[in-house]
Structure formats: C-alpha cells, structure tokens
CSV table of C-alpha atoms and ligand atoms in Angstrom, one decimal:
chain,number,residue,atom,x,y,z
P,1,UNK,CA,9.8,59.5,-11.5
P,2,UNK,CA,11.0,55.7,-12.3
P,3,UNK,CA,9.5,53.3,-10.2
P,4,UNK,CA,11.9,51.0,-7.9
P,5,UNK,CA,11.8,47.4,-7.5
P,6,UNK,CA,13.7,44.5,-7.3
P,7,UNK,CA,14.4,41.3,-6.0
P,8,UNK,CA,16.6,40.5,-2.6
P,9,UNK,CA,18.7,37.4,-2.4
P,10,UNK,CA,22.2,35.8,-2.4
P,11,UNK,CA,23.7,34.7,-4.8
P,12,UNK,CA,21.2,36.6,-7.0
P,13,UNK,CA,22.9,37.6,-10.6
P,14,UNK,CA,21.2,34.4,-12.1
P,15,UNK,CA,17.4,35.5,-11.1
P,16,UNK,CA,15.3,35.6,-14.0
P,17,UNK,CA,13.1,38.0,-12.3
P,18,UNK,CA,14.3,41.1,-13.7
P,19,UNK,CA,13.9,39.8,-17.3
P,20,UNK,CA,10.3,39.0,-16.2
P,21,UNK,CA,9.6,42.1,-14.5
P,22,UNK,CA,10.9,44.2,-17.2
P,23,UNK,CA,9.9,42.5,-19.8
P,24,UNK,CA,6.6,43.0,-18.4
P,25,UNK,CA,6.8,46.9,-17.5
P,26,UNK,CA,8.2,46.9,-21.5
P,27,UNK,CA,5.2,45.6,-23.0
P,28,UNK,CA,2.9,47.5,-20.5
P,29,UNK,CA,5.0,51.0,-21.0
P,30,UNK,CA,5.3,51.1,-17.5
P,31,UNK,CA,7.9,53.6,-15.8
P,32,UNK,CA,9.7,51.4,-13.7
P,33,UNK,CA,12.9,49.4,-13.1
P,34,UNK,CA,13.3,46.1,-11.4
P,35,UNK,CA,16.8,45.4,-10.2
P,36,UNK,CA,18.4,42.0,-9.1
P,37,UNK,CA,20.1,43.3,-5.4
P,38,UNK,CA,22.8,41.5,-3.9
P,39,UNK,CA,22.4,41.7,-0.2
P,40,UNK,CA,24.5,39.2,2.3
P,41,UNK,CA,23.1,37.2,5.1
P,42,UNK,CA,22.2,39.0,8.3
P,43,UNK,CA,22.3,42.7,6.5
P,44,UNK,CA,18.5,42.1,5.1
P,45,UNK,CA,17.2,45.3,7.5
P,46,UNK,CA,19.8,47.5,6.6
P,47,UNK,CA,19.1,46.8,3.2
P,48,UNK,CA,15.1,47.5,3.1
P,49,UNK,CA,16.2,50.8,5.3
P,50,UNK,CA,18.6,51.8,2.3
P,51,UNK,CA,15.7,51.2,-0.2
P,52,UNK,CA,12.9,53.5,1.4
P,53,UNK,CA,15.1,56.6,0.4
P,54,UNK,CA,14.8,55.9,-3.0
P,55,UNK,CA,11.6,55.4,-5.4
P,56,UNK,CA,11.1,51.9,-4.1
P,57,UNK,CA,7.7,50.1,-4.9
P,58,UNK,CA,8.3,46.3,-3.5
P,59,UNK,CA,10.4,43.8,-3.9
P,60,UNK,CA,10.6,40.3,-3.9
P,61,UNK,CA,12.8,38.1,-1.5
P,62,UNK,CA,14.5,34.8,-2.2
P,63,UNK,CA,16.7,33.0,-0.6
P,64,UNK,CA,18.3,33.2,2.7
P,65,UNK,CA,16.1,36.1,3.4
P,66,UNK,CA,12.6,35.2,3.1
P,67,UNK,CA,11.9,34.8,6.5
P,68,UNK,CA,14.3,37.7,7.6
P,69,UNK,CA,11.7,39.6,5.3
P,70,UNK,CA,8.8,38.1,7.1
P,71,UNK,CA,10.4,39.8,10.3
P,72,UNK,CA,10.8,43.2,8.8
P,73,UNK,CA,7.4,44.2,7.9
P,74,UNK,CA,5.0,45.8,9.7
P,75,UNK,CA,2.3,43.2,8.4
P,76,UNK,CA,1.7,39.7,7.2
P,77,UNK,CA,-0.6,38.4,4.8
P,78,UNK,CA,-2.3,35.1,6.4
P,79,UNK,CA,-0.6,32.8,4.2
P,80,UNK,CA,3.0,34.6,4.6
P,81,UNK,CA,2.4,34.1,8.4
P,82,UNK,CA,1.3,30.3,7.7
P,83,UNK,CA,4.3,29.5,5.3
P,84,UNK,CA,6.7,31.2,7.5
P,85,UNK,CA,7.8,32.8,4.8
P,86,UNK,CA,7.7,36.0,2.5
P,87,UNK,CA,8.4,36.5,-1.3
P,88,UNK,CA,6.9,39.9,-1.6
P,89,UNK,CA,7.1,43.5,0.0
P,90,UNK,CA,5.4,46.0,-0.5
P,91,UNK,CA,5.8,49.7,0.7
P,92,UNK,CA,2.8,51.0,1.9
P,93,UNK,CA,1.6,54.9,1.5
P,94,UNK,CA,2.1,55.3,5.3
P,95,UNK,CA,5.6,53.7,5.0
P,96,UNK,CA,5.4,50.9,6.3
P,97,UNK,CA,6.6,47.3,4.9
P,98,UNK,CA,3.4,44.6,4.2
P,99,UNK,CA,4.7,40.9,3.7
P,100,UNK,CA,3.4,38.3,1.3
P,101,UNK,CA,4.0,35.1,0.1
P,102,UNK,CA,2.9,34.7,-3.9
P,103,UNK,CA,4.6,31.4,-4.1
P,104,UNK,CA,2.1,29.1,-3.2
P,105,UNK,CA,-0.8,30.8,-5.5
P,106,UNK,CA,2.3,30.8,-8.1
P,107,UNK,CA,2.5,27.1,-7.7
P,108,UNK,CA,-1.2,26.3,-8.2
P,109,UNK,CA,-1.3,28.5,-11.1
P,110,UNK,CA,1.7,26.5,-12.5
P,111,UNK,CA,0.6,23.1,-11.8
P,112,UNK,CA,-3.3,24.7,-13.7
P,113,UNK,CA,-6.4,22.1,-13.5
P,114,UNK,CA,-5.5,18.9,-11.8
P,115,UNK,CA,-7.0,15.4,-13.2
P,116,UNK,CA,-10.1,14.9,-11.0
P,117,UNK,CA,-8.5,11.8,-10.0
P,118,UNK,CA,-5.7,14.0,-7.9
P,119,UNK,CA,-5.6,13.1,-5.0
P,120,UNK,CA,-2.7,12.2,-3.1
P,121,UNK,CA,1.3,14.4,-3.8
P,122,UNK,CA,4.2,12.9,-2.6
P,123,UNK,CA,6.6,16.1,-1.8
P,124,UNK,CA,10.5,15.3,-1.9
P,125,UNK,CA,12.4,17.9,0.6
P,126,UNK,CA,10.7,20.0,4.0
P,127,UNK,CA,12.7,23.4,3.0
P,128,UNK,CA,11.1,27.0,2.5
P,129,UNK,CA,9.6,25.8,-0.6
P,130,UNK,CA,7.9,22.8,0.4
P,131,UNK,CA,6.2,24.8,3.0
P,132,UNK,CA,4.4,26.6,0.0
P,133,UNK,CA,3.5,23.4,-1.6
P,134,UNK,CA,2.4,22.2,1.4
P,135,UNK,CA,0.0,24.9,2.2
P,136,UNK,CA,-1.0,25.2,-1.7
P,137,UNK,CA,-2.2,21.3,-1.9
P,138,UNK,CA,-4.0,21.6,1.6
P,139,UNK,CA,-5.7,24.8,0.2
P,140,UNK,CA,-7.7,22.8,-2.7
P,141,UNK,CA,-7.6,19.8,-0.7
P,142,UNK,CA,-5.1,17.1,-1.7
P,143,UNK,CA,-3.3,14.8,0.7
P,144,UNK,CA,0.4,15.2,1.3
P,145,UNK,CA,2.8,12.9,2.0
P,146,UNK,CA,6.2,14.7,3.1
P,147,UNK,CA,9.5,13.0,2.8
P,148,UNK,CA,12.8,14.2,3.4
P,149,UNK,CA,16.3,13.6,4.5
P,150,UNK,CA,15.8,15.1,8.0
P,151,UNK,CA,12.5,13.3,9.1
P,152,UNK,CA,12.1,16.3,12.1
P,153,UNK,CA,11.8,19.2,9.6
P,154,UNK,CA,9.2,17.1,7.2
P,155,UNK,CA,7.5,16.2,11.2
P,156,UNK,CA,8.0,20.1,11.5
P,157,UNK,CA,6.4,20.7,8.4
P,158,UNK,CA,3.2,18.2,8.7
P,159,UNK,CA,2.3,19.6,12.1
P,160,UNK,CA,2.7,23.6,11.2
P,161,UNK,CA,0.4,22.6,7.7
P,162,UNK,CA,-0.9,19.8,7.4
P,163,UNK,CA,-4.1,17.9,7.8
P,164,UNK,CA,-4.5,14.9,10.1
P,165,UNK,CA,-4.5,12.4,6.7
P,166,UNK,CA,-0.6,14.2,6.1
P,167,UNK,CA,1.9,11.8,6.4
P,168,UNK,CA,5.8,11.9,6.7
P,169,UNK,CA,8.7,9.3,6.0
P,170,UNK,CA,12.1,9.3,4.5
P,171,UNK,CA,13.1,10.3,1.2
P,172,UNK,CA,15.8,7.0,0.5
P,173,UNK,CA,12.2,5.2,1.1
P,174,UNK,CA,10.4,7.6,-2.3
P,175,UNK,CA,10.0,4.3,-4.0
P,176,UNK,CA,7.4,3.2,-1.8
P,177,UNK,CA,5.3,5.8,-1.3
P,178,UNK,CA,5.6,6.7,-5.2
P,179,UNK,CA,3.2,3.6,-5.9
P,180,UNK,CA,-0.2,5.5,-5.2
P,181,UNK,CA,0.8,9.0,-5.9
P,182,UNK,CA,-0.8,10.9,-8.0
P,183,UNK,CA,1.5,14.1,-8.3
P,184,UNK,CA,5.2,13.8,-7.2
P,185,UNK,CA,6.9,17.5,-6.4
P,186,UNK,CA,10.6,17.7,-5.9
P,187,UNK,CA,11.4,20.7,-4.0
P,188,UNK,CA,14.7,19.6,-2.9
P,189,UNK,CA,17.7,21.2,-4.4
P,190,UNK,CA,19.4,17.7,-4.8
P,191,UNK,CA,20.1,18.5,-8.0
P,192,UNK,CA,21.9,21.5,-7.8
P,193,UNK,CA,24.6,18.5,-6.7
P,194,UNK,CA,23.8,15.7,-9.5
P,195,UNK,CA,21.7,13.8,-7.5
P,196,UNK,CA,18.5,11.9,-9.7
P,197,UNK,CA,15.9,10.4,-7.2
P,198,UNK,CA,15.1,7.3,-9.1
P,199,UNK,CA,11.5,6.6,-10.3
P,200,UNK,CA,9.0,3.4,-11.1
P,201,UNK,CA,7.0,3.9,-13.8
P,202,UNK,CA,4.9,6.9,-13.8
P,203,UNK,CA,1.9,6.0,-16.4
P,204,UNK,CA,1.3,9.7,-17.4
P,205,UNK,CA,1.5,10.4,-13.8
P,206,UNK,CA,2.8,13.7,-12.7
P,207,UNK,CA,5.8,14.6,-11.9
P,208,UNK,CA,6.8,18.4,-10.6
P,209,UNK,CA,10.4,19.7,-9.9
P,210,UNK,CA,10.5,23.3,-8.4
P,211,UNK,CA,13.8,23.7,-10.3
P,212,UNK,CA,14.8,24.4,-13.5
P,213,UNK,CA,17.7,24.9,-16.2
P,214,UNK,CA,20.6,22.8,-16.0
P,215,UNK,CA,20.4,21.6,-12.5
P,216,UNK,CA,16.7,20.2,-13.6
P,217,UNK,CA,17.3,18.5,-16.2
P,218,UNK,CA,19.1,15.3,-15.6
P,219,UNK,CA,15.7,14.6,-13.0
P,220,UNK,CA,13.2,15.6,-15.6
P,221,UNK,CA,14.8,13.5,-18.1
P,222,UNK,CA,14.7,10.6,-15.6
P,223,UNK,CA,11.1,11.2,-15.1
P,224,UNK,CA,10.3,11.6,-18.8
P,225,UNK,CA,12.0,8.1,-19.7
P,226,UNK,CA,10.3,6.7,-16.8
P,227,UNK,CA,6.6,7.8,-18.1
P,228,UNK,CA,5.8,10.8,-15.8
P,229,UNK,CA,4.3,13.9,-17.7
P,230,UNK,CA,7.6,15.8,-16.4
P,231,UNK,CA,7.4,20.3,-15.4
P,232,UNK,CA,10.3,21.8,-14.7
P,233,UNK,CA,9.5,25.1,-12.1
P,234,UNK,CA,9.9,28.1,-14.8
P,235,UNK,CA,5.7,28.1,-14.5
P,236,UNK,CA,5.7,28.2,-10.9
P,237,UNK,CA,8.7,31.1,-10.9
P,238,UNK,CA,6.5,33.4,-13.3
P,239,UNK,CA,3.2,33.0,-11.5
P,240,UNK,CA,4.9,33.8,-7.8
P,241,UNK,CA,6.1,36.8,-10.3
P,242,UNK,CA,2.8,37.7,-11.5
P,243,UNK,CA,0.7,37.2,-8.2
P,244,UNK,CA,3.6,39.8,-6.8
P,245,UNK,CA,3.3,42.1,-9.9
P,246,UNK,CA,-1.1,42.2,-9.7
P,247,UNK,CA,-0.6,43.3,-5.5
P,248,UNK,CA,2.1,45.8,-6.8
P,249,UNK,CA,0.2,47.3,-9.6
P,250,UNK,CA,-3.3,45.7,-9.5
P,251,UNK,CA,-3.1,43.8,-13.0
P,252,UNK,CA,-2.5,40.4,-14.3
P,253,UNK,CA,0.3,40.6,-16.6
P,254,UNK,CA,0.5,38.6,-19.6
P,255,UNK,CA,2.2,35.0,-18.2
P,256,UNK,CA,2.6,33.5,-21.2
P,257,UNK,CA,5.2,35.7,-23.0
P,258,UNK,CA,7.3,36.1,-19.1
P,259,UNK,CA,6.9,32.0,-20.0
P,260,UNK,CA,8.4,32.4,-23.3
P,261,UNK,CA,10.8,34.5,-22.4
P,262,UNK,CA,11.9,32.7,-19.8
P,263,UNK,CA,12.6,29.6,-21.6
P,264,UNK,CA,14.6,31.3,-24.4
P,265,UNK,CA,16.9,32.3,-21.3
P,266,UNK,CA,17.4,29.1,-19.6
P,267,UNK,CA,17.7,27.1,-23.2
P,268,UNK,CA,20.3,29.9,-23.7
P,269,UNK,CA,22.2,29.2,-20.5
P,270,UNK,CA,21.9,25.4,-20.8
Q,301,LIG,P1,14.2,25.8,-0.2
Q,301,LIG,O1,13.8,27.1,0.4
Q,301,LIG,O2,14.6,26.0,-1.7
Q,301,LIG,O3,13.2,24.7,0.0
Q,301,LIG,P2,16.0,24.7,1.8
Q,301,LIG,O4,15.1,25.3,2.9
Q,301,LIG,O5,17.4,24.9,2.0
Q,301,LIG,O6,15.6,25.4,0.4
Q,301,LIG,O7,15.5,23.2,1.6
Q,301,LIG,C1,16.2,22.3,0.8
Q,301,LIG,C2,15.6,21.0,0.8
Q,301,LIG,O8,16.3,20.1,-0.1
Q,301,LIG,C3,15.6,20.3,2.2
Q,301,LIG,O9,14.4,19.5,2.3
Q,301,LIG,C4,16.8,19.4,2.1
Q,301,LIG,O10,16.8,18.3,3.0
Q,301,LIG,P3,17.2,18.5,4.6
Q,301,LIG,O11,16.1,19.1,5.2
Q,301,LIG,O12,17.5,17.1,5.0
Q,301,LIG,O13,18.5,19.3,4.5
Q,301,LIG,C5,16.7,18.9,0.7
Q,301,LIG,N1,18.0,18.4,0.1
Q,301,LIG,C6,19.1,19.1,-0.2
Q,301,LIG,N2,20.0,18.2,-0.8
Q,301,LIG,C7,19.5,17.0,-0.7
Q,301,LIG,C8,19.9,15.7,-1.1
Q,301,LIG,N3,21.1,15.5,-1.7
Q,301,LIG,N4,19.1,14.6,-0.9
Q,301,LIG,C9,17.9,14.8,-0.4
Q,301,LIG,N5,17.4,16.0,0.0
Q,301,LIG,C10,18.2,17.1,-0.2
C-alpha cells in the first residue's frame, strides 16, 4: 500500500518539497506519495488526527505550525526541544507522534566546510529560523551575533541558545557589526516586502540568505555586487529535506539532483 507523507503549512501550494520528495521516491522506486497539505492556523491537531487513519509515514511542518507540531507529539528530539521548533514527524509503530527538527543539520550541510578562519556570523532576524542557525553555529562552535528589529526576541534568542561570547544589537545598526564578520545569514523575510539590507564590501566574505526565488534575489544580487560569495537557501531547504527523508526511511538520498531539480523550478518561476 502507498506510503503517506507530506508537508503541513499555510500558505503551502508553492513548497518545493513535494518535487523533492517525489522526485526522490522516483528515482529510488519507492511506493510512496508526498503531498503539500493545506491546514489553517489553530486546526494543526485536528489535522495530524485526520492523517493517522490513512497510510501516513511523517511529515514535515512549516510555517505557522512548527511549534504547534512540537506540542503534538508524544516525543522531542533534543534539538527540536532546544530550537523550540519541529520540521519533522514521524509516526511511530506504537502510534505515537516523535518531533524533530532537520533544519539546523540542513543548514550545516548547506553552508558544507567553512574557511578555517570562520569564526564570528552575524544573523539578520530572531524568528523560527534563526533559532536553527543559532543552535547550528553554536553546535560547531562559531560566535553569533544576533540582530533584529525587535531587540527582545534576538535577547530571547541569545539567552535560550547562545554562548556567553553571543551578542545582540539592532538590525538598522548591520553595518557595524558587518566589519569583522565572517559569515552573514539573513533569516529575515524582509524581502518577501523589497527590502535590500545594504552591505560594505564583503572581500569573498560570506554571505547566506535562508530565502530563495524571487523574493531572494534583489539581496543576493546586492551582496554579489558588493563582493560577498552570495547562497541563496535552496541548499539549506533540500538538506532539512534529506535529514527528514534518512529518519523516515534510513537512507541519504541523492542531494544533488533534489538541488538540480530544485533550481530548474525556482529559475522557472522567476
Ligand atoms: P521564520 O520562522 O521564517 O524565521 P518569523 O518567525 O516570522 O519567520 O521571523 C521573521 C523574522 O524576520 C523576524 O526576525 C522579523 O523581525 P521581528 O522579530 O522584529 O518581527 C524579521 N523581519 C521581517 N520583516 C523585516 C523587515 N522589514 N526588516 C527587518 N526584519 C524583518
């Protein structure tokens, strides 16, 4: 019988997830299905309750349910708990929901082998996803430096993750904390309105933005012109994808072709 899975959010008809997914389950010849499910805010419960009475396997969760989803299993990976967050379900043999969070190994798989000379990010924006950054970088010991528009939540953040050398300020003040960064990560969704945070020179720096596609590009541009060897966040959306498809079916699927694929989509859309 066809395998179930899928991925929970709102709005969700854009998610490249189910091209990864099946793409994947294509080349594997794997009996399964990934859907992209539409499910409003506050109706997350009744939603996982619907899926158990079909064929489900796991799903994924994006926004605004990820912590709902962290509430609605029965146990928490360490680093799900940490984040706050979960991006992956799983339904376990004896029924009951286990909550990961595959974004932060999907980010350090994306951003690969850092210069040995990494070592202080700059993070623009405190949200969901900058609390996987966070605890990624502190993981293989980097320094953060947190800014954001709302100086509490990046406060919030720094004390939930951090390390005593974390330090917080405001994002209209980037420019001055850009001088002796290493890596720069916008995890803001800024762009999704136009918005370019302006950058000195990067000299081959780094420079990371968890978005991609269209809203991306006007930043990535910016950071290109200005020096900075600029990543969109399509390598950071398949590794989440694959760290979630190995604790689904116990293999590493092939990343670079869900990479490929991936890009032919969003150069599509653009
Ligand atoms: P996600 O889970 O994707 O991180 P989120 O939790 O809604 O989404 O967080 C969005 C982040 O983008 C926040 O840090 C937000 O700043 P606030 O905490 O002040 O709301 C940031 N953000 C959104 N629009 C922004 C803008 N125009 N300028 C600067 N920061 C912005």
């Amino acid at each position: 019988m066809t395998k179930l899975l899928g991925v929970i959010g709102d709005p969700i008809a854009h998610s490249l997830s189910p091209l990864i997914h099946n793409g994947w389950f294509r080349d594997l010849g794997f009996d399964a299905n990934y859907e992209a499910m539409q499910v409003a805010d506050g109706t997350f419960g009744a939603a996982l309750t619907a899926l158990e009475t079909r064929n489900i396997l796991g799903v994924n969760v994006t926004l605004p349910h990820k912590q709902a989803a962290l509430k609605a299993a029965r146990t928490v990976s360490q680093r799900a708990a940490a984040i706050g967050a979960a991006n992956t379900l799983t339904l376990a043999e004896n029924g009951n929901w286990h909550a990961d969070n595959t974004d932060a190994p999907g980010f350090t798989s994306a951003i690969g082998e850092l210069d040995p000379n990494t070592d202080k990010a700059v993070i623009f924006g405190a949200g969901g996803s900058a609390r996987a950054v966070v605890f990624a970088l502190v993981q293989v010991g980097i320094d953060t430096v947190i800014l954001n528009r709302t100086s509490a939540k990046a406060k919030t953040l720094a004390d939930d993750l951090g390390t005593e050398q974390t330090r917080v300020g405001a994002i209209d003040q980037h420019k001055e904390y850009l001088e002796s960064a290493t890596i720069v990560i916008n995890t803001t969704s800024a762009g999704h309105n136009g918005f370019v945070f302006e950058l000195p020179r990067g000299e081959q720096r780094r420079f990371f933005d968890l978005s991609y596609g269209s809203v991306a590009a006007p930043q990535l541009r910016h950071a290109s012109e200005m020096g900075w060897r600029a990543q969109d966040g399509l390598g950071m959306l398949v590794g989440q994808a694959a760290y979630s498809f190995e604790s689904w079916f116990g293999e590493w699927p092939d990343t670079k072709s869900a990479l490929r694929r991936c890009e032919m989509a969003v150069r599509a859309a653009l």
